[in-house]
Short mmCIF file of C-alpha atoms in Angstrom, two decimals:
data_model
loop_
_atom_site.label_atom_id
_atom_site.label_comp_id
_atom_site.label_asym_id
_atom_site.label_seq_id
_atom_site.Cartn_x
_atom_site.Cartn_y
_atom_site.Cartn_z
CA MET A 645 119.85 -129.68 55.78
CA SER A 646 119.10 -127.84 59.01
CA PRO A 647 121.06 -128.85 62.13
CA ALA A 648 119.18 -130.92 64.70
CA ALA A 649 118.19 -129.09 67.87
CA PRO A 650 116.69 -131.83 70.09
CA PRO A 651 116.72 -132.28 73.02
CA TYR A 652 116.71 -128.48 73.30
CA ASP A 653 113.75 -126.28 72.54
CA ALA A 654 115.37 -122.94 73.53
CA VAL A 655 118.63 -121.12 74.22
CA LEU A 656 119.24 -118.86 77.22
CA LEU A 657 121.83 -116.06 77.22
CA LEU A 658 122.90 -115.51 80.84
CA SER A 659 124.96 -112.48 81.82
CA PHE A 660 126.02 -110.28 84.71
CA GLY A 661 123.72 -107.32 84.08
CA GLY A 662 124.27 -103.63 84.66
CA PRO A 663 122.48 -100.35 85.39
CA GLU A 664 120.62 -98.60 82.57
CA LYS A 665 120.35 -95.13 84.16
CA PRO A 666 121.85 -93.17 87.10
CA GLU A 667 119.14 -94.11 89.59
CA ASP A 668 119.86 -97.78 88.89
CA VAL A 669 123.50 -97.61 89.93
CA LEU A 670 123.27 -97.95 93.72
CA PRO A 671 120.57 -100.68 93.69
CA PHE A 672 122.62 -102.56 91.11
CA LEU A 673 125.77 -102.40 93.22
CA GLN A 674 123.76 -103.51 96.27
CA ASN A 675 122.65 -106.55 94.27
CA VAL A 676 126.23 -107.34 93.25
CA THR A 677 127.63 -107.08 96.79
CA ARG A 678 124.70 -108.49 98.77
CA GLY A 679 125.88 -110.35 101.87
CA ARG A 680 129.36 -108.82 101.86
CA GLY A 681 128.67 -106.08 104.40
CA ILE A 682 129.85 -103.23 102.18
CA PRO A 683 128.42 -99.85 103.27
CA ASP A 684 126.46 -97.71 100.82
CA GLU A 685 129.05 -94.97 101.18
CA ARG A 686 131.66 -97.20 99.55
CA LEU A 687 129.20 -98.33 96.88
CA LYS A 688 128.51 -94.70 96.02
CA GLU A 689 132.24 -94.20 95.46
CA VAL A 690 132.32 -97.16 93.10
CA GLY A 691 129.19 -95.81 91.43
CA GLU A 692 131.21 -92.84 90.21
CA HIS A 693 132.70 -95.17 87.61
CA TYR A 694 129.21 -95.58 86.16
CA TYR A 695 128.18 -91.95 86.58
CA ALA A 696 131.20 -90.96 84.50
CA PHE A 697 129.47 -92.79 81.63
CA GLY A 698 126.01 -91.34 82.20
CA GLY A 699 125.06 -93.85 84.91
CA LYS A 700 124.72 -96.64 82.34
CA SER A 701 126.74 -99.80 81.95
CA PRO A 702 127.44 -100.83 78.35
CA ILE A 703 126.81 -104.51 79.07
CA ASN A 704 123.04 -104.65 78.49
CA ASP A 705 123.23 -102.98 75.09
CA GLN A 706 126.09 -105.31 74.18
CA ASN A 707 123.94 -108.30 75.11
CA ARG A 708 121.09 -106.94 72.98
CA GLU A 709 123.50 -106.71 70.06
CA LEU A 710 124.71 -110.24 70.73
CA LEU A 711 121.11 -111.53 70.80
CA THR A 712 120.49 -109.95 67.40
CA ALA A 713 123.70 -111.42 65.99
CA LEU A 714 122.91 -114.88 67.40
CA ARG A 715 119.42 -114.81 65.92
CA ALA A 716 120.82 -113.98 62.49
CA SER A 717 123.48 -116.69 62.81
CA PHE A 718 120.90 -119.29 63.89
CA ASP A 719 118.67 -118.34 60.96
CA GLU A 720 121.56 -118.71 58.49
CA ILE A 721 121.70 -122.44 59.16
CA GLY A 722 118.03 -122.99 59.96
CA LEU A 723 118.54 -123.51 63.70
CA ASP A 724 114.98 -122.92 64.82
CA LEU A 725 115.39 -122.20 68.54
CA PRO A 726 114.05 -119.18 70.45
CA ILE A 727 116.69 -117.21 72.38
CA TYR A 728 115.93 -115.79 75.82
CA TRP A 729 118.05 -113.43 77.95
CA GLY A 730 118.43 -113.17 81.72
CA ASN A 731 120.88 -111.46 84.10
CA ARG A 732 122.32 -112.19 87.51
CA ASN A 733 122.19 -108.66 88.93
CA TRP A 734 119.79 -106.50 86.90
CA ALA A 735 116.77 -106.61 84.63
CA PRO A 736 115.93 -108.77 82.83
CA TYR A 737 116.46 -110.87 85.95
CA LEU A 738 117.12 -114.57 85.47
CA THR A 739 114.14 -115.68 87.56
CA ASP A 740 111.74 -113.53 85.51
CA THR A 741 113.20 -114.91 82.29
CA MET A 742 112.83 -118.46 83.54
CA ARG A 743 109.17 -117.76 84.36
CA GLU A 744 108.74 -116.53 80.79
CA MET A 745 110.38 -119.67 79.44
CA ALA A 746 108.15 -121.91 81.55
CA ALA A 747 105.04 -120.01 80.46
CA ASP A 748 106.10 -120.47 76.83
CA GLY A 749 106.33 -124.21 77.36
CA VAL A 750 110.11 -124.52 77.23
CA ARG A 751 111.09 -127.86 78.77
CA ARG A 752 114.84 -128.02 78.14
CA ALA A 753 117.29 -125.30 77.17
CA VAL A 754 121.01 -124.77 76.77
CA VAL A 755 122.59 -121.70 78.37
CA ILE A 756 125.32 -119.46 76.98
CA VAL A 757 127.10 -117.68 79.84
CA THR A 758 129.03 -114.51 79.00
CA SER A 759 132.02 -115.80 80.96
CA ALA A 760 134.60 -117.93 79.20
CA TYR A 761 136.80 -119.30 82.01
CA PRO A 762 136.41 -121.65 84.99
CA SER A 763 136.15 -120.11 88.48
CA TYR A 764 133.54 -119.74 91.17
CA SER A 765 132.39 -116.28 90.05
CA GLY A 766 132.70 -117.13 86.34
CA CYS A 767 130.94 -120.49 86.36
CA ARG A 768 129.67 -122.09 89.57
CA GLN A 769 127.93 -118.93 90.78
CA TYR A 770 125.98 -118.80 87.52
CA ARG A 771 125.03 -122.45 87.98
CA GLU A 772 123.87 -121.62 91.51
CA ASN A 773 121.83 -118.73 90.07
CA LEU A 774 120.16 -121.16 87.68
CA GLU A 775 119.38 -123.58 90.50
CA ASP A 776 117.97 -120.81 92.69
CA ALA A 777 115.76 -119.52 89.88
CA ALA A 778 114.51 -123.03 89.09
CA ARG A 779 113.42 -123.49 92.71
CA GLU A 780 111.30 -120.35 92.47
CA VAL A 781 109.64 -121.15 89.13
CA PRO A 782 106.99 -123.89 88.85
CA ASP A 783 107.68 -126.19 85.88
CA ALA A 784 111.05 -124.54 85.31
CA PRO A 785 112.90 -125.95 82.30
CA GLN A 786 115.96 -128.14 82.66
CA ILE A 787 118.97 -126.06 81.61
CA ASP A 788 122.40 -127.34 80.52
CA LYS A 789 125.44 -125.08 80.36
CA LEU A 790 127.79 -124.95 77.37
CA ARG A 791 131.40 -125.96 77.96
CA HIS A 792 133.95 -123.24 78.70
CA TYR A 793 134.93 -121.72 75.39
CA ALA A 794 138.01 -119.59 76.04
CA ASN A 795 140.22 -122.04 74.14
CA HIS A 796 137.83 -122.47 71.23
CA PRO A 797 139.29 -121.31 67.88
CA GLY A 798 136.45 -118.80 67.51
CA PHE A 799 137.30 -117.02 70.77
CA VAL A 800 141.06 -117.16 70.31
CA GLY A 801 140.80 -116.24 66.64
CA SER A 802 138.82 -113.11 67.43
CA PHE A 803 141.58 -111.93 69.78
CA VAL A 804 144.31 -112.80 67.30
CA GLY A 805 142.73 -110.43 64.80
CA SER A 806 142.09 -107.60 67.25
CA THR A 807 145.56 -107.90 68.79
CA ALA A 808 147.19 -107.69 65.36
CA GLU A 809 145.19 -104.54 64.66
CA ALA A 810 146.27 -103.00 67.97
CA LEU A 811 149.94 -103.80 67.30
CA ASP A 812 149.67 -102.16 63.88
CA ARG A 813 148.96 -98.87 65.69
CA LEU A 814 152.08 -99.12 67.84
CA PRO A 815 155.87 -98.74 67.38
CA GLU A 816 157.94 -101.71 66.29
CA GLY A 817 158.90 -103.93 69.23
CA SER A 818 155.84 -103.16 71.35
CA ALA A 819 154.84 -105.64 74.04
CA ILE A 820 151.51 -107.36 74.68
CA ALA A 821 149.75 -107.20 78.04
CA TYR A 822 146.96 -109.77 78.26
CA VAL A 823 144.43 -108.55 80.83
CA THR A 824 141.75 -110.30 82.83
CA HIS A 825 139.69 -109.69 85.96
CA SER A 826 141.67 -110.36 89.11
CA ILE A 827 140.26 -112.88 91.59
CA PRO A 828 141.45 -113.97 95.06
CA THR A 829 144.35 -116.39 94.85
CA ALA A 830 142.32 -118.81 96.99
CA MET A 831 139.54 -118.77 94.36
CA ASN A 832 142.04 -119.53 91.63
CA ALA A 833 143.47 -122.39 93.70
CA THR A 834 140.08 -124.14 93.67
CA SER A 835 138.99 -123.18 90.15
CA GLY A 836 138.32 -125.94 87.66
CA PRO A 837 138.05 -129.62 88.54
CA ASP A 838 141.72 -129.88 89.58
CA GLY A 839 142.46 -126.35 90.81
CA ASN A 840 144.34 -123.41 89.29
CA GLY A 841 142.00 -123.57 86.28
CA TYR A 842 141.43 -119.82 86.04
CA LEU A 843 145.12 -119.01 85.73
CA ASP A 844 146.00 -122.07 83.62
CA TRP A 845 143.30 -121.34 81.05
CA HIS A 846 144.30 -117.69 80.71
CA LEU A 847 147.96 -118.59 80.27
CA ASP A 848 147.06 -121.18 77.64
CA VAL A 849 144.87 -118.75 75.70
CA ALA A 850 147.53 -116.04 75.85
CA ALA A 851 150.14 -118.51 74.60
CA GLU A 852 147.97 -119.50 71.64
CA ILE A 853 147.31 -115.89 70.60
CA THR A 854 151.03 -115.14 70.88
CA ALA A 855 152.03 -118.21 68.89
CA GLU A 856 149.60 -117.43 66.08
CA LEU A 857 150.83 -113.83 65.86
CA GLU A 858 154.42 -115.10 65.71
CA ARG A 859 153.47 -117.54 62.94
CA ARG A 860 151.92 -114.69 60.97
CA THR A 861 154.69 -112.14 61.44
CA GLY A 862 157.82 -114.13 62.21
CA ARG A 863 158.43 -111.81 65.17
CA THR A 864 158.69 -112.56 68.86
CA ARG A 865 157.72 -110.00 71.48
CA ARG A 866 157.35 -109.64 75.22
CA THR A 867 154.02 -110.86 76.62
CA ASP A 868 152.60 -110.84 80.14
CA LEU A 869 149.34 -111.76 81.87
CA VAL A 870 148.13 -108.94 84.13
CA TYR A 871 144.97 -108.06 86.00
CA CYS A 872 142.37 -105.38 86.58
CA SER A 873 139.38 -104.68 88.83
CA ARG A 874 140.86 -106.01 92.06
CA SER A 875 138.42 -105.70 94.96
CA GLY A 876 138.15 -106.83 98.54
CA PRO A 877 140.10 -106.06 101.70
CA PRO A 878 143.82 -105.39 101.20
CA GLN A 879 144.86 -108.26 103.48
CA VAL A 880 143.31 -110.84 101.10
CA PRO A 881 145.75 -111.90 98.34
CA TRP A 882 144.50 -111.46 94.75
CA LEU A 883 146.14 -112.32 91.45
CA GLU A 884 148.73 -109.71 90.43
CA PRO A 885 150.25 -107.59 88.91
CA ASP A 886 147.72 -104.84 88.36
CA VAL A 887 147.72 -103.53 84.82
CA ASN A 888 148.71 -100.01 85.93
CA ASP A 889 151.69 -101.29 87.91
CA HIS A 890 152.68 -103.35 84.88
CA LEU A 891 152.56 -100.32 82.59
CA GLU A 892 154.90 -98.49 84.95
CA ALA A 893 157.31 -101.43 84.86
CA LEU A 894 157.23 -101.53 81.05
CA ALA A 895 157.92 -97.81 80.81
CA ALA A 896 160.83 -98.12 83.25
CA GLU A 897 162.31 -100.86 81.06
CA GLY A 898 162.07 -98.70 77.94
CA VAL A 899 159.48 -100.80 76.10
CA PRO A 900 158.39 -98.74 73.05
CA GLY A 901 154.65 -99.46 73.39
CA VAL A 902 152.07 -101.96 74.60
CA ALA A 903 148.97 -103.63 73.19
CA VAL A 904 146.48 -104.17 76.01
CA VAL A 905 144.42 -107.28 75.20
CA PRO A 906 141.41 -107.98 77.47
CA ILE A 907 141.25 -111.77 77.03
CA GLY A 908 139.18 -112.14 80.20
CA PHE A 909 136.15 -110.35 78.73
CA VAL A 910 133.74 -111.22 75.92
CA SER A 911 132.66 -107.61 75.34
CA ASP A 912 133.47 -104.06 76.45
CA HIS A 913 132.18 -104.34 80.02
CA MET A 914 132.62 -101.52 82.52
CA GLU A 915 135.92 -103.12 83.57
CA VAL A 916 137.17 -102.64 80.02
CA ILE A 917 135.98 -99.12 79.34
CA TYR A 918 136.83 -97.81 82.83
CA ASP A 919 139.77 -99.88 84.06
CA LEU A 920 141.51 -100.05 80.68
CA ASP A 921 140.20 -97.32 78.38
CA THR A 922 140.12 -94.75 81.20
CA GLU A 923 142.48 -95.60 84.08
CA ALA A 924 145.13 -97.61 82.22
CA ALA A 925 145.07 -95.18 79.30
CA LYS A 926 145.71 -92.29 81.72
CA THR A 927 148.59 -94.21 83.29
CA ALA A 928 150.12 -94.88 79.87
CA GLU A 929 149.72 -91.24 78.85
CA LYS A 930 151.36 -90.05 82.05
CA LEU A 931 154.26 -92.41 81.42
CA GLY A 932 154.58 -91.43 77.76
CA LEU A 933 154.01 -95.07 76.84
CA PRO A 934 152.12 -95.64 73.57
CA MET A 935 149.17 -97.96 74.27
CA ALA A 936 146.51 -99.50 72.04
CA ARG A 937 143.65 -101.58 73.38
CA ALA A 938 142.57 -104.65 71.38
CA ALA A 939 138.85 -105.12 70.79
CA THR A 940 136.87 -107.74 72.69
CA PRO A 941 134.93 -110.36 70.66
CA GLY A 942 131.54 -108.63 71.10
CA THR A 943 129.63 -109.55 67.97
CA ASP A 944 132.65 -110.57 65.89
CA GLU A 945 131.55 -113.18 63.37
CA LYS A 946 134.07 -115.74 64.65
CA PHE A 947 132.72 -115.42 68.19
CA VAL A 948 129.04 -115.52 67.25
CA THR A 949 129.54 -118.51 64.96
CA MET A 950 131.41 -120.27 67.77
CA LEU A 951 128.49 -119.82 70.18
CA ARG A 952 126.05 -121.13 67.58
CA ASP A 953 128.26 -124.12 66.85
CA LEU A 954 128.62 -124.90 70.56
CA VAL A 955 124.82 -125.06 70.87
CA VAL A 956 124.72 -127.56 67.98
CA GLU A 957 127.63 -129.49 69.49
CA ARG A 958 126.00 -129.80 72.92
CA ALA A 959 122.68 -130.89 71.41
CA ALA A 960 124.46 -133.63 69.47
CA ALA A 961 126.31 -134.79 72.59
CA GLU A 962 123.06 -134.96 74.56
CA ARG A 963 121.62 -137.16 71.82
CA GLY A 964 124.47 -139.60 72.39
CA GLU A 965 126.47 -138.61 69.31
CA GLN A 966 130.20 -137.87 69.22
CA PRO A 967 130.48 -134.34 67.79
CA ALA A 968 133.79 -132.66 67.00
CA ARG A 969 134.91 -130.47 69.92
CA PRO A 970 137.24 -127.81 68.47
CA CYS A 971 139.83 -126.28 70.75
CA VAL A 972 143.40 -124.99 70.66
CA GLY A 973 146.21 -125.09 73.19
CA LYS A 974 147.40 -127.73 75.62
CA LEU A 975 144.35 -128.16 77.85
CA GLY A 976 141.90 -129.84 75.49
CA PRO A 977 138.15 -129.20 75.28
CA ALA A 978 136.36 -128.39 78.51
CA TRP A 979 133.93 -130.72 80.20
CA ASP A 980 130.19 -130.48 79.53
CA ASP A 981 129.09 -131.13 83.11
CA CYS A 982 130.86 -129.74 86.17
CA ARG A 983 131.73 -131.98 89.11
CA HIS A 984 129.79 -131.27 92.28
CA ASP A 985 132.99 -130.09 94.02
CA CYS A 986 134.26 -127.94 91.15
CA CYS A 987 135.02 -124.24 91.89
CA PRO A 988 133.69 -124.16 95.47
CA PRO A 989 132.72 -120.78 96.95
CA LEU A 990 135.16 -119.04 99.26
CA ARG A 991 134.25 -118.58 102.88
CA ARG A 992 133.58 -114.91 103.35
CA PRO A 993 134.94 -113.11 106.41
CA THR A 994 132.57 -111.60 108.91
CA PRO A 995 130.97 -108.54 107.24
CA GLN A 996 133.16 -105.50 107.61
CA LYS A 997 134.00 -102.32 105.82
CA GLU A 998 135.44 -103.73 102.64
CA ALA A 999 136.68 -102.20 99.41
CA VAL A 1000 134.86 -103.13 96.22
#
């Protein structure tokens, strides 16, 4: 028996977007930083990260692969819903995708956001993007967002497997460094309905991965939550420590190796392949510290099946049913609908020369 899809007649994959070729890099970065007063000279410096990889971000190809995997997973269970794709900062732009959906007669859709945790930039800003696009598109469909899924067994289970594989490549007694994107401490303080959601969710996910690895191996090991991709003026506090500083501290303490586990990312974004695979790897090599980076979920079967099941779950909830809401950890399943005051935007300082 095929799962019921009503009230939804489509699914939307919503992501950050990234440049596809060198000439896209500066316009893309201008889109990302619009309104922040960052000069093009600084953006060109940041663009070197992309030029080092041929001027192309990996994120769009990863989303294409995820679309293919989702389609196959939907078809396996007879979930007959079209899947659309839109981005915040590059083609296919969200507004264009919403126009396509409206032209196709889509009236109500559920959106999968490629961000797993609560925060302004990881949740509310995407909801604002959806609202802005809907205002521009006549007969725009109603769109509901899936609950945050970082503590779903499918997301955590994918990282358990990839972390175990990374540890297998390292000396006995190696540590784990869980890594996520740094955000301003003020943004973390207002993240989630009760504040501190960004940090609390990451700590809970890291604890679950660690506990499962200990159950499997009977071994305890050092674990830490660290950060990458800090941006903004130096006088603004952001979550710390930086992953490179942390690697130096581990080496100074004589830790025999470290598995770097990017729990803040659903696929190998530029932050993963540059900040971790390039910069952090160079730091570890300089320190003589063996390092192995765990894979992100990407198109791992556990992750793709989770996304499919969350679509079915949300459809059932909207029909007034009481579906199972799988999760692990201490925080419980996330809310379906965000409060109006959840994850408010930070007040930006007057535009100035600002690091990205």
